[in-house]
Short mmCIF file of C-alpha atoms and ligand atoms in Angstrom, two decimals:
data_model
loop_
_atom_site.label_atom_id
_atom_site.label_comp_id
_atom_site.label_asym_id
_atom_site.label_seq_id
_atom_site.Cartn_x
_atom_site.Cartn_y
_atom_site.Cartn_z
CA MET A 11 39.87 -58.72 19.98
CA LYS A 12 38.48 -61.08 17.81
CA LEU A 13 39.95 -64.70 18.11
CA GLU A 14 38.25 -66.61 14.68
CA SER A 15 41.20 -68.39 12.91
CA LEU A 16 44.98 -69.99 13.89
CA LYS A 17 46.47 -66.66 12.70
CA GLU A 18 44.31 -64.59 14.96
CA LEU A 19 44.99 -67.21 18.35
CA PHE A 20 49.02 -66.55 17.25
CA VAL A 21 48.98 -62.94 17.35
CA HIS A 22 47.18 -62.76 20.29
CA GLU A 23 49.77 -65.22 22.43
CA LEU A 24 52.89 -63.01 20.48
CA GLN A 25 51.48 -60.12 22.21
CA ASP A 26 51.30 -61.25 25.38
CA LEU A 27 54.94 -62.97 25.44
CA TYR A 28 55.61 -59.35 23.71
CA SER A 29 54.38 -57.92 27.47
CA ALA A 30 55.88 -60.56 28.85
CA GLU A 31 59.59 -59.67 27.92
CA ASN A 32 59.15 -56.29 28.12
CA GLN A 33 58.24 -57.16 31.83
CA ILE A 34 61.15 -59.43 32.52
CA ILE A 35 63.60 -57.67 31.11
CA LYS A 36 62.56 -54.38 34.37
CA ALA A 37 62.72 -57.78 36.98
CA LEU A 38 65.86 -58.98 35.78
CA PRO A 39 67.66 -56.38 36.94
CA LYS A 40 66.40 -55.74 40.26
CA MET A 41 66.27 -60.10 40.65
CA ALA A 42 70.33 -59.57 39.71
CA ASP A 43 70.99 -56.69 42.21
CA LYS A 44 69.21 -59.18 45.28
CA ALA A 45 71.38 -61.85 44.54
CA SER A 46 74.38 -62.76 47.02
CA SER A 47 75.81 -65.72 44.43
CA PRO A 48 77.87 -63.79 41.71
CA GLU A 49 76.80 -67.23 39.93
CA LEU A 50 73.89 -66.55 40.50
CA LYS A 51 74.22 -62.33 39.51
CA SER A 52 76.04 -63.43 36.85
CA ALA A 53 73.69 -65.57 35.47
CA LEU A 54 70.51 -63.26 35.67
CA GLN A 55 72.39 -60.72 33.83
CA GLU A 56 72.87 -62.89 30.84
CA HIS A 57 69.61 -63.24 30.73
CA LEU A 58 68.66 -60.52 30.56
CA GLN A 59 71.11 -59.44 27.69
CA GLU A 60 69.82 -62.71 26.09
CA THR A 61 66.10 -61.46 26.96
CA LYS A 62 66.19 -58.23 24.84
CA GLY A 63 67.45 -60.26 22.03
CA GLN A 64 63.94 -62.05 22.33
CA LEU A 65 62.15 -58.89 22.18
CA ARG A 66 64.05 -58.28 18.77
CA ARG A 67 62.85 -61.74 17.72
CA LEU A 68 59.05 -60.44 18.13
CA ASP A 69 59.80 -57.36 16.63
CA GLN A 70 61.40 -59.22 13.74
CA ILE A 71 58.31 -61.52 13.48
CA PHE A 72 55.41 -58.01 13.94
CA ASP A 73 57.66 -56.59 11.51
CA GLN A 74 55.64 -59.09 8.73
CA ILE A 75 52.25 -58.27 10.50
CA GLN A 76 49.91 -55.86 8.95
CA ASP A 77 47.35 -54.07 11.03
CA VAL A 78 48.94 -55.21 14.74
CA ASP A 79 49.68 -53.03 18.03
CA ARG A 80 52.40 -55.39 19.70
CA ASP A 81 51.67 -53.19 22.83
CA ASP A 82 48.29 -54.47 22.50
CA GLU A 83 48.50 -57.07 25.07
CA LYS A 84 49.24 -56.74 29.07
CA CYS A 85 50.60 -60.52 30.32
CA LYS A 86 48.93 -61.26 33.94
CA GLY A 87 50.82 -64.18 33.68
CA ILE A 88 53.93 -62.98 34.54
CA GLU A 89 53.19 -59.76 35.93
CA GLY A 90 51.68 -61.80 38.54
CA ILE A 91 54.76 -64.26 38.66
CA ILE A 92 57.59 -61.42 39.15
CA LYS A 93 54.69 -59.66 41.78
CA GLU A 94 55.39 -62.76 44.00
CA GLY A 95 59.09 -62.29 43.13
CA SER A 96 59.36 -58.83 44.02
CA ASP A 97 57.46 -59.29 47.48
CA MET A 98 60.00 -61.70 48.27
CA LEU A 99 62.98 -59.84 47.90
CA GLY A 100 61.12 -56.78 49.75
CA GLU A 101 60.84 -60.14 53.05
CA ASP A 102 63.79 -59.33 55.80
CA ALA A 103 66.33 -62.96 54.13
CA ASP A 104 69.39 -64.45 54.86
CA ALA A 105 71.40 -64.28 52.15
CA ASP A 106 71.72 -67.58 51.20
CA VAL A 107 67.73 -68.47 51.47
CA LEU A 108 66.79 -64.94 49.36
CA ASP A 109 69.41 -66.87 46.28
CA ALA A 110 67.95 -70.60 46.69
CA GLY A 111 63.70 -67.50 46.62
CA ILE A 112 65.04 -65.76 43.97
CA ILE A 113 66.02 -68.72 41.79
CA ALA A 114 62.40 -70.70 42.44
CA ALA A 115 60.48 -67.03 41.32
CA ALA A 116 63.10 -67.36 38.20
CA GLN A 117 62.35 -71.09 37.46
CA ARG A 118 58.56 -69.79 37.33
CA VAL A 119 59.16 -67.05 35.02
CA GLU A 120 61.44 -69.76 32.73
CA HIS A 121 58.74 -72.49 32.79
CA TYR A 122 55.79 -69.77 31.53
CA GLU A 123 58.32 -68.98 28.70
CA ILE A 124 58.38 -72.29 27.50
CA ALA A 125 55.60 -73.02 27.34
CA ALA A 126 54.36 -69.68 25.42
CA TYR A 127 57.11 -70.21 23.31
CA GLY A 128 56.57 -73.77 22.84
CA THR A 129 53.25 -73.12 21.20
CA VAL A 130 53.71 -69.96 19.34
CA ARG A 131 56.42 -72.30 18.03
CA THR A 132 53.81 -74.96 16.96
CA TYR A 133 51.50 -72.59 15.48
CA ALA A 134 53.16 -70.94 13.34
CA ASN A 135 55.37 -74.06 12.06
CA LEU A 136 50.83 -75.10 11.46
CA LEU A 137 50.22 -71.23 9.71
CA GLY A 138 53.52 -72.17 7.11
CA LYS A 139 55.75 -69.61 8.68
CA GLN A 140 58.98 -71.33 8.92
CA ASN A 141 61.44 -68.59 9.51
CA TRP A 142 59.21 -67.48 12.46
CA ALA A 143 58.90 -70.71 13.45
CA GLU A 144 62.86 -70.88 13.92
CA LEU A 145 63.11 -67.24 15.65
CA LEU A 146 60.87 -68.67 17.94
CA GLN A 147 62.00 -72.21 18.29
CA GLN A 148 65.80 -69.67 18.84
CA THR A 149 64.52 -68.26 21.91
CA LEU A 150 62.61 -71.50 22.86
CA SER A 151 66.42 -72.94 23.35
CA GLU A 152 67.65 -70.21 25.38
CA GLU A 153 64.61 -70.69 27.72
CA LYS A 154 65.24 -73.62 28.44
CA ALA A 155 69.08 -73.32 28.76
CA ALA A 156 67.65 -71.01 31.19
CA ASP A 157 66.17 -72.86 33.30
CA GLN A 158 69.06 -75.71 32.61
CA LYS A 159 71.70 -73.33 34.09
CA LEU A 160 69.10 -71.87 37.24
CA ASN A 161 68.78 -76.33 38.57
CA ALA A 162 72.45 -76.46 38.69
CA LEU A 163 72.89 -73.54 40.78
CA ALA A 164 70.19 -74.68 42.81
CA GLU A 165 71.83 -77.75 43.34
CA HIS A 166 74.68 -76.19 45.62
CA ILE A 167 72.56 -72.34 46.49
CA ASN A 168 69.20 -75.01 47.82
CA MET A 169 72.39 -77.01 50.10
CA GLU A 170 73.67 -73.68 51.59
CA ALA A 171 70.28 -72.32 52.31
CA GLN A 172 69.55 -75.27 54.17
CA ALA A 173 72.79 -74.88 56.69
CA ALA A 174 71.58 -70.95 57.08
FE1 LIG B 9 62.04 -64.47 27.65
FE1 LIG B 10 50.38 -64.55 29.64
ZN1 LIG B 11 63.78 -66.17 29.89
#
């Protein structure tokens, strides 16, 4: 891979996100399965549906870029975050404590995505690709909303974990 221009760095970051979203689509159902709180379970399931749409937005952008393999990168950051989360899902845990841990893992995922989407949205603007910037901003807003939702759920779930 050569990185001789901002455009090439943009493509590299976009491929990283493409890999990240694909990994998240596989991980979210497992997290939702293990969640005991119905609100947490449905928040994770809703974000799974949203994530599938986010992948389609990336596809829309890749469709407009010539000679690039969208599957060319593996996001090792998300791979590590998901691995930490899945190790935790295997622990023998109190249901409320496990829910608090699932939120902690899910928020790490969201924060990684928020950082990455902010970057590619800004690069798209610099590259004069307004329509790409808009697509990426839509996803960025969804990731931020998902993070806020998890914050709100943590407020009572952490209390229940503390009482366990
Ligand atoms: Fe996402
Ligand atoms: Fe990455
Ligand atoms: Zn997300």
